[in-house]
Short mmCIF file of C-alpha atoms in Angstrom, two decimals:
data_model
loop_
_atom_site.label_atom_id
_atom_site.label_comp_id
_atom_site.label_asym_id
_atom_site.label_seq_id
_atom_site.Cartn_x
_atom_site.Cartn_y
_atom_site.Cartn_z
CA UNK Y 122 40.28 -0.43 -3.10
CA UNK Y 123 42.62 -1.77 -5.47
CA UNK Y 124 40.88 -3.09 -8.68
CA UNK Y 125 40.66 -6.91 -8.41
CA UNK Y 126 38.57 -6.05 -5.21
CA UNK Y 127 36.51 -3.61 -7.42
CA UNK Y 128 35.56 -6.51 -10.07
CA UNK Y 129 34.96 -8.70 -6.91
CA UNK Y 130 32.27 -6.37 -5.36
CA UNK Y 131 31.28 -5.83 -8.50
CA UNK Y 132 30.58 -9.54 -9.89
CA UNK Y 133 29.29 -10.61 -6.21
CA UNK Y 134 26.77 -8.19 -6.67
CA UNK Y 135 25.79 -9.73 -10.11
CA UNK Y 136 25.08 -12.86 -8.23
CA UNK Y 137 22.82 -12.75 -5.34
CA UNK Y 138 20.38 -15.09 -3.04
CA UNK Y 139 17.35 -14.32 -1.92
CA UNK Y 140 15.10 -15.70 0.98
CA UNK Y 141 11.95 -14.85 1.47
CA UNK Y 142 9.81 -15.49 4.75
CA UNK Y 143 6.02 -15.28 5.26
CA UNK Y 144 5.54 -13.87 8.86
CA UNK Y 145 1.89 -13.57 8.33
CA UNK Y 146 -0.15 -12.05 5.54
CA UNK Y 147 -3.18 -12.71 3.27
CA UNK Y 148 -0.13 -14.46 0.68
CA UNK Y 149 -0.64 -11.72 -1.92
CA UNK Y 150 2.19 -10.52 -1.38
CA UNK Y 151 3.77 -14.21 -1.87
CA UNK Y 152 2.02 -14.74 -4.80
CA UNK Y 153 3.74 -11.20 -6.51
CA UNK Y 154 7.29 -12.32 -5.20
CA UNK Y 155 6.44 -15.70 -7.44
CA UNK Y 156 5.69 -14.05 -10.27
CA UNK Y 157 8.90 -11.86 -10.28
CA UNK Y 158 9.99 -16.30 -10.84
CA UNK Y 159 7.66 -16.25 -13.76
CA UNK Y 160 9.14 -15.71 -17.64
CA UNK Y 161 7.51 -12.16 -17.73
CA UNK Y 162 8.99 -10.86 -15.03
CA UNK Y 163 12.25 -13.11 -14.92
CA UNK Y 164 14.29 -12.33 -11.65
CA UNK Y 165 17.06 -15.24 -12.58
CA UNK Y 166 18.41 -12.76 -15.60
CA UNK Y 167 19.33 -10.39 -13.03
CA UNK Y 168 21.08 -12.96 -11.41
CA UNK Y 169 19.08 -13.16 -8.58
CA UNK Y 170 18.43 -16.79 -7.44
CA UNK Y 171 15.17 -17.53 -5.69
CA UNK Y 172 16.54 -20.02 -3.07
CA UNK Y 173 14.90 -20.22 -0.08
CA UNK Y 174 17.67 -21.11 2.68
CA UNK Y 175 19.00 -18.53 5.20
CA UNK Y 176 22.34 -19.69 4.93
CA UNK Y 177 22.98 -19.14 1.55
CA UNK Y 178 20.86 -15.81 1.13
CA UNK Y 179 22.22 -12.47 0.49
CA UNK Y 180 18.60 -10.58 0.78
CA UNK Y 181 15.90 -10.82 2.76
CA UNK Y 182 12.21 -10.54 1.76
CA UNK Y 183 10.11 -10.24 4.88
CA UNK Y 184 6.50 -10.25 3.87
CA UNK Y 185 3.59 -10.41 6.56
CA UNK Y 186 2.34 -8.31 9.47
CA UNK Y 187 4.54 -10.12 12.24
CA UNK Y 188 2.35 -12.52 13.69
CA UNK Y 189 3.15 -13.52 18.07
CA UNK Y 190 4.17 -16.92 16.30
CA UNK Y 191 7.16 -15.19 14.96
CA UNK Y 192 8.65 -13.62 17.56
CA UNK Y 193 11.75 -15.19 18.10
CA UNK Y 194 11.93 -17.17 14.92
CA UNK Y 195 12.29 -13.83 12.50
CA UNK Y 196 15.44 -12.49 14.63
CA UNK Y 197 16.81 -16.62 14.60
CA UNK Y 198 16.28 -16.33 10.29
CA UNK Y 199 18.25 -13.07 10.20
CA UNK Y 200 20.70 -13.91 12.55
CA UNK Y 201 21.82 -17.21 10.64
CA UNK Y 202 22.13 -15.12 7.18
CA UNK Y 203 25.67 -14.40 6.51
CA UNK Y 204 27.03 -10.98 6.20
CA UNK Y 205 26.92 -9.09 4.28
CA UNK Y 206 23.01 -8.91 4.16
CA UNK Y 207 19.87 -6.93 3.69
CA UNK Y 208 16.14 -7.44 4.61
CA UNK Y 209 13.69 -5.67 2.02
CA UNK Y 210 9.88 -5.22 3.42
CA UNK Y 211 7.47 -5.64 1.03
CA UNK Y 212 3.60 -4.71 0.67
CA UNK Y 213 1.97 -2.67 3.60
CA UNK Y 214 2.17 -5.30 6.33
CA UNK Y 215 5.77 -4.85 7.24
CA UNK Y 216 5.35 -1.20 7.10
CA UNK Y 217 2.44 -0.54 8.59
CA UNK Y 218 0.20 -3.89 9.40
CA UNK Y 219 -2.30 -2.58 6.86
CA UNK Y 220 -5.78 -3.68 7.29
CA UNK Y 221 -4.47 -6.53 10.26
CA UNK Y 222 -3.36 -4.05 12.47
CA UNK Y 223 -6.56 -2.94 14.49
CA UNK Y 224 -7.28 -3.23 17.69
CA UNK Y 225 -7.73 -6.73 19.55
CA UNK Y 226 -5.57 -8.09 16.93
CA UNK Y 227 -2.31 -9.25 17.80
CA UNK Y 228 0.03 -8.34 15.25
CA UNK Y 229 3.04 -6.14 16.09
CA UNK Y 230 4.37 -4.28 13.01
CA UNK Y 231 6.36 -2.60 11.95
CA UNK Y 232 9.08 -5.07 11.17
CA UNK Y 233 11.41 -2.68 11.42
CA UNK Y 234 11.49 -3.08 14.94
CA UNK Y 235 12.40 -6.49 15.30
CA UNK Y 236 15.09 -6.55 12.17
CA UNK Y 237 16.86 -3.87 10.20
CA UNK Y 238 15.04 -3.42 7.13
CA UNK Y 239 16.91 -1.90 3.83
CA UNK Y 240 14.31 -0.89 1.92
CA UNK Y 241 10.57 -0.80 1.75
CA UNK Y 242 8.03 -2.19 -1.31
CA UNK Y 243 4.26 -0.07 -0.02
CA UNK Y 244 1.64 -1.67 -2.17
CA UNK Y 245 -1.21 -4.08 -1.44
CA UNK Y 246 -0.15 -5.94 -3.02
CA UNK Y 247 3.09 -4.40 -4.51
CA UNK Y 248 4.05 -5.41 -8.38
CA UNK Y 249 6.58 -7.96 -9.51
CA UNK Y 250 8.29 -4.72 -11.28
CA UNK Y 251 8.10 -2.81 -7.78
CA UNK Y 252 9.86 -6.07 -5.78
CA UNK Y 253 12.13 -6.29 -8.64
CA UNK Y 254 13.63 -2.44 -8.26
CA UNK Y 255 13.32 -2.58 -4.71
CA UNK Y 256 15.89 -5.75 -5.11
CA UNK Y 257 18.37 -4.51 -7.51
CA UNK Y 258 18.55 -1.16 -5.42
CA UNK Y 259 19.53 -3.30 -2.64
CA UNK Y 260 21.75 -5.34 -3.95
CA UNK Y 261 24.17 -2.62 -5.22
CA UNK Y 262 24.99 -1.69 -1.90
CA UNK Y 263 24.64 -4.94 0.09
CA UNK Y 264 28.73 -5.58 -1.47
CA UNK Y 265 29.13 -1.52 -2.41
CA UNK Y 266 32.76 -2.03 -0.15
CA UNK Y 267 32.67 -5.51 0.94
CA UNK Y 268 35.89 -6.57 -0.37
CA UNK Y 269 37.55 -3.53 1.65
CA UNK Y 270 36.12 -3.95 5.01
CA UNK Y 271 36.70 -7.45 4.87
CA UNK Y 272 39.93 -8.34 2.86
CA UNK S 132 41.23 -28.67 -39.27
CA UNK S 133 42.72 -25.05 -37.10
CA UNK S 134 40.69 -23.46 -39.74
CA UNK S 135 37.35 -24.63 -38.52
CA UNK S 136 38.39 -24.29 -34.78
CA UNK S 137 38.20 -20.49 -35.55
CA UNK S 138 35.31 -20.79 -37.82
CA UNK S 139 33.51 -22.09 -34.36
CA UNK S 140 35.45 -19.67 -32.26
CA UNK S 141 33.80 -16.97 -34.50
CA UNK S 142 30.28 -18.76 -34.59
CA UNK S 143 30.22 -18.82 -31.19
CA UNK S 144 31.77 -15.14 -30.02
CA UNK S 145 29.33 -12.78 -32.65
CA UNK S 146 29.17 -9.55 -31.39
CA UNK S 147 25.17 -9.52 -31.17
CA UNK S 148 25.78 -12.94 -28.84
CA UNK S 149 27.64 -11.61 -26.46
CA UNK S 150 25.66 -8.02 -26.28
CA UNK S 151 22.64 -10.29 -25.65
CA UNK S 152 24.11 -12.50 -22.70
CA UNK S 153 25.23 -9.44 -21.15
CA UNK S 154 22.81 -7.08 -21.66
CA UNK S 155 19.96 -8.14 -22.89
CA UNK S 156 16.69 -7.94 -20.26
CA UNK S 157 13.04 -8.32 -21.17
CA UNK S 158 11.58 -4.64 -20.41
CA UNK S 159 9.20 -5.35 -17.64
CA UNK S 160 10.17 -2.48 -15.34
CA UNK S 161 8.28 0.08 -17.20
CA UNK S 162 4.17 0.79 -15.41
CA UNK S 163 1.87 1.40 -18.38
CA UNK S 164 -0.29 4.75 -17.12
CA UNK S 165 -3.30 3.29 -16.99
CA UNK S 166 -2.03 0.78 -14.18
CA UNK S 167 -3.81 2.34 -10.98
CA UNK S 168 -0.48 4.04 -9.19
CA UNK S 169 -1.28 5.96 -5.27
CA UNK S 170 -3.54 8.58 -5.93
CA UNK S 171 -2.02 11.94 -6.99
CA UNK S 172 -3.25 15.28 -6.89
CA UNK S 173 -4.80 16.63 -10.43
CA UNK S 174 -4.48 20.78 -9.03
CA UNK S 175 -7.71 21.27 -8.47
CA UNK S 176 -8.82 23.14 -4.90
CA UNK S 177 -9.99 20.83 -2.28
CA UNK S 178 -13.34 21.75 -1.29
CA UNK S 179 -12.56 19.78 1.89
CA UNK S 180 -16.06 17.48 1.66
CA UNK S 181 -13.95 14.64 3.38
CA UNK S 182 -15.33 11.85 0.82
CA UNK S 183 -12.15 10.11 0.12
CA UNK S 184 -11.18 10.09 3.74
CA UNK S 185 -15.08 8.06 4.58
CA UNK S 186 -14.39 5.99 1.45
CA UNK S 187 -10.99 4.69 2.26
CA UNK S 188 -11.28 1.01 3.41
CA UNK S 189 -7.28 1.02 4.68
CA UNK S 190 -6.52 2.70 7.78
CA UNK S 191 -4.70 5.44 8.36
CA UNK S 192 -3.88 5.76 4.27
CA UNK S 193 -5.57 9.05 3.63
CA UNK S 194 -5.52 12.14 5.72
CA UNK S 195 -7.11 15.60 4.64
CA UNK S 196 -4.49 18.20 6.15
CA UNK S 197 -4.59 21.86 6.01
CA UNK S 198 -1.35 23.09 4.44
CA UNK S 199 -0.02 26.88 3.89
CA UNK S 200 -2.73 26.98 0.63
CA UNK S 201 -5.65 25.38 1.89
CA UNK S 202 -6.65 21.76 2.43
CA UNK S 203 -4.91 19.15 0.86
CA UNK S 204 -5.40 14.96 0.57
CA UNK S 205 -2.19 13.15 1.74
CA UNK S 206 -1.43 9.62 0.67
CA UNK S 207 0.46 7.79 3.27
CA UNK S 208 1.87 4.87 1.38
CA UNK S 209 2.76 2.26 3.51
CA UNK S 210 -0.87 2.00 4.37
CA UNK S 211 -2.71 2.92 1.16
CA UNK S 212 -3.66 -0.09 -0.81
CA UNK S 213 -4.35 1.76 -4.36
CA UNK S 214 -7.87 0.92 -4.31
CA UNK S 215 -8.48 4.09 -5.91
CA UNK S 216 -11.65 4.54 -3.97
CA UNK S 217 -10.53 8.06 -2.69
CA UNK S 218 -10.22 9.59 -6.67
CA UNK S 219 -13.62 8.20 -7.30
CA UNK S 220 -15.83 9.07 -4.41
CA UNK S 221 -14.28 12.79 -4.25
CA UNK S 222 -16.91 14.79 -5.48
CA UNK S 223 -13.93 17.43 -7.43
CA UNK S 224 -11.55 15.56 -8.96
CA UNK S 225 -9.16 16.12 -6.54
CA UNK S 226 -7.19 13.11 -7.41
CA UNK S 227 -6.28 11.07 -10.33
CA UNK S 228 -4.77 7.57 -10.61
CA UNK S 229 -5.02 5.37 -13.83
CA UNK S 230 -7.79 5.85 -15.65
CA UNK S 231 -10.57 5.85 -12.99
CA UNK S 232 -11.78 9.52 -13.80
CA UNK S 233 -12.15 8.77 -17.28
CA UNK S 234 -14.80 5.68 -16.61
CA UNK S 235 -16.07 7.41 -14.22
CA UNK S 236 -17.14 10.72 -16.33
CA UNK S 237 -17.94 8.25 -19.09
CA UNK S 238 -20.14 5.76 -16.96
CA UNK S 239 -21.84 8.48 -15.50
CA UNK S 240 -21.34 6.74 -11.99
CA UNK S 241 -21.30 8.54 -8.14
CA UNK S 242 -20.42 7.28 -4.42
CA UNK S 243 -23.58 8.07 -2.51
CA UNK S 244 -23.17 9.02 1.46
CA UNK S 245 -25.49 8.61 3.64
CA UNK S 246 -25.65 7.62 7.75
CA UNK S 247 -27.83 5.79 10.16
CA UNK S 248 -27.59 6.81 13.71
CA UNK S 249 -28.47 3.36 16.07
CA UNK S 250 -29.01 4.12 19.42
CA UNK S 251 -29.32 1.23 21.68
CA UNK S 252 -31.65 2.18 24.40
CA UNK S 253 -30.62 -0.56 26.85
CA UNK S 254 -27.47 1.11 27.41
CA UNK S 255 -28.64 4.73 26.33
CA UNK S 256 -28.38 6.90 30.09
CA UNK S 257 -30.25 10.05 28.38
CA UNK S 258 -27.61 12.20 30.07
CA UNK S 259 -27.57 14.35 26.20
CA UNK S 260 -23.76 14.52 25.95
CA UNK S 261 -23.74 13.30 22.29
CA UNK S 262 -26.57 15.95 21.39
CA UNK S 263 -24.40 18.45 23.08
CA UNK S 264 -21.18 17.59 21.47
CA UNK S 265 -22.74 17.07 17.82
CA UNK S 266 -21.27 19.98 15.99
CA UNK S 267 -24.06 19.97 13.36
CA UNK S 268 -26.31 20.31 16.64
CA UNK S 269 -24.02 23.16 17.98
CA UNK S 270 -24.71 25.23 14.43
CA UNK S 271 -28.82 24.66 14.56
CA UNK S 272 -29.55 25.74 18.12
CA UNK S 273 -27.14 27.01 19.96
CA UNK S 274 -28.27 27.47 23.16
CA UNK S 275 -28.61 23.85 23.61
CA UNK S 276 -28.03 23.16 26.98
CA UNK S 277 -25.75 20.31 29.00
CA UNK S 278 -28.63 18.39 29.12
CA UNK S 279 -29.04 17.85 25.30
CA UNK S 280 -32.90 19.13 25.54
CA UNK S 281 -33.60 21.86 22.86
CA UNK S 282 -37.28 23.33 21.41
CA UNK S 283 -35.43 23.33 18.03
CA UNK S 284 -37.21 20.64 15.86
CA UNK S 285 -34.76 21.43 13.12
CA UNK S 286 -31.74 19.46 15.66
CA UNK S 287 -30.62 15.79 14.30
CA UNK S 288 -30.98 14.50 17.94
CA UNK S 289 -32.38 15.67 21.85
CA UNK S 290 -33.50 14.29 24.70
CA UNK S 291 -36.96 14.27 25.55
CA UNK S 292 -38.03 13.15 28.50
CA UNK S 293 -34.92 11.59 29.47
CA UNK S 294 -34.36 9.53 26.50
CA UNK S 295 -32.97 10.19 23.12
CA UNK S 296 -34.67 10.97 20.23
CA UNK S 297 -33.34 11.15 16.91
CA UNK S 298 -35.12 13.46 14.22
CA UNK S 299 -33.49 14.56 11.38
CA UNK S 300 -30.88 11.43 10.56
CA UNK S 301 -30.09 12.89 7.07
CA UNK S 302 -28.36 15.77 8.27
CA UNK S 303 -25.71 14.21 9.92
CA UNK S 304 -22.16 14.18 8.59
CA UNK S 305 -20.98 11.07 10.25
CA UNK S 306 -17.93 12.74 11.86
CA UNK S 307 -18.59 10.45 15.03
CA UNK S 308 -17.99 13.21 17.32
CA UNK S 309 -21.07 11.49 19.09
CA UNK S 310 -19.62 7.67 19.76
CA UNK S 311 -16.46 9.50 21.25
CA UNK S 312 -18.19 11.14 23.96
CA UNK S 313 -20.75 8.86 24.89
CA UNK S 314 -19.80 7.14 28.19
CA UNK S 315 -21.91 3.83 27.52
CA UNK S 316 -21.43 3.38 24.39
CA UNK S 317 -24.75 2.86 23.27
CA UNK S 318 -24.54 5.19 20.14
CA UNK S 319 -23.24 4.07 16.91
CA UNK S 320 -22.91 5.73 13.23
CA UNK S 321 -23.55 3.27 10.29
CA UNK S 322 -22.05 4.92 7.15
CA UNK S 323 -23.80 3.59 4.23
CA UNK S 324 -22.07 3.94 0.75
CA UNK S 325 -24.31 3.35 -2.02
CA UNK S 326 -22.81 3.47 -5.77
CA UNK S 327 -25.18 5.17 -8.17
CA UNK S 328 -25.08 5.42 -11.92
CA UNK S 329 -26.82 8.24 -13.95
CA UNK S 330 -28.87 6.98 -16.27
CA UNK S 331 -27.92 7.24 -19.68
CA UNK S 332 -30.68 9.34 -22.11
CA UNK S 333 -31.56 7.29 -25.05
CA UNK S 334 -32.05 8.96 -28.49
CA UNK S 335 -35.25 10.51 -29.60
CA UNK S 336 -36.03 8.74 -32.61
#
């Protein structure tokens, strides 16, 4: 890796999208992802942009317990994010289904099975600070060696 | 005229400037320790009473497991939803997360157990297999028989005369061992949690 390709990973990485997508939960969890938006918590000085368009994201936040609804539609949203990319669960539903998976109901968690998922956020709901780490821990290695697998 | 172009190159690239734009960030990422985190263990010896496992309203986030040293609470994150009911209804002070023990010693407040055993009779075969397979039934009279019909009046449940009879409900432990091997059904175990709060002395005047 010569170093102009160093400074490129290195300032991409400074500069991220982010997605998020609600595949069906009690919008806790959506309401802690906005206020990571929110002066206190502040995701923009990171550089992370809040931007909610596959096609420009970098990162993935899948939030919700999967839902029948979404069964082809989450693999469609991951597929049309460019690489390189990451998906970050957060809260309990993704993980586990939390208190909607019981029986007769008809979610199918984990996410994990239906997209690769980078790193988890447990917590119902998890904190702004907790999204926020899980994020910049991601984002390191979404371009770690971008620049030398794909010159 | 070049003078002042440097005066405003120097206005605008001060040191304390640029340290801010690149490094400045509010400090948000830091949980203050009273902020209920997932229950962790204090050190103290599990007396295995199973409180925090009936308390937990998420399921699947506690489990009581018997390690190399004894018995042991395991969080499962990923399922545990930091209620902190767990560190307040266990009787020992197994667990600790924020300051819940605290307000709890200074409150003076309890999580009170208790069960109700409904039996719907419609459904109810008397065949005795959930007097049978009650283990607090196995320990009073042992030589209960397949039928679930015992002379022990001390028993929490038996069959008389081919239907059920339950006698002493405040013994049971709500394990549930009961609903599991009932083949119709018809028996169910109500837990009822009851919060209780000591009451505080006044001052003799």
């Amino acid at each position: 890796m010569t170093i102009l390709q160093r400074i490129k990973n290195k300032v991409r990485a400074r500069s991220i999208h982010v997605a998020y997508v609600d595949v069906g939960s009690c919008n806790g969890c959506d309401i802690e992802v906005l206020a990571c938006l929110a002066p206190r918590y502040d995701i923009e000085q990171y550089g992370i942009f809040v931007h909610n368009n596959p096609r420009e994201a970098d990162v993935l936040l899948v939030i919700g317990a999967y839902t029948p609804g979404w069964e082809e539609k989450l693999a469609m949203v991951w597929e049309k994010i460019p690489d390189p990319k990451a998906a970050v669960a957060i809260g309990n539903c993704p993980i586990s289904g939390c208190l909607f998976n019981r029986r007769e109901s008809f979610v199918d968690p984990p996410v994990k099975k239906h997209i690769p998922i980078a790193a988890e956020v447990p917590g119902c709901p998890p904190r702004p600070t907790e999204i926020l780490q899980a994020i910049l821990s991601v984002r390191d290695s979404v371009f770690a060696n971008w620049e030398e697998e794909h010159p | 005229m070049g003078q002042s172009l440097i005066w405003y190159l120097k206005e605008f690239a001060r040191i304390e400037w640029i340290k801010k734009f690149l490094f400045a960030k509010t400090a948000p990422l830091v949980t203050p320790s009273y902020f209920r985190g997932f229950p962790e263990p204090t050190g103290k010896i599990c007396q295995n009473a199973l409180f925090c496992m009936m308390v937990c309203p998420a399921p699947g986030a506690i489990e009581v497991v018997h390690d190399e040293d004894g018995w042991i609470p395991r969080i499962h994150k990923g399922h545990c939803i930091r209620c902190g009911f767990c560190v307040e209804a266990c009787p020992n002070g197994i667990l600790k997360s924020g300051r819940i023990l605290e307000t709890k010693e200074r409150e003076g407040t309890s999580l009170l157990f208790s069960f109700r055993i409904a039996i719907d009779l419609e459904l109810c075969t008397g065949c005795g297999n959930c007097c049978t397979a009650c283990p607090v039934n196995k320990v009073i009279d042992a030589q209960m028989g397949a039928g679930g019909h015992s002379s022990n009046d001390e028993v929490i449940m038996r069959v008389q005369e081919g239907d059920i009879v339950v006698i002493h409900e405040d013994k049971c432990t709500g394990c549930k061992t009961c609903e599991v091997s009932c083949p119709t059904g018809a028996i169910r175990i109500a837990r009822i949690l009851e919060g209780y709060q000591q009451p505080v002395q006044e001052e003799s005047q």
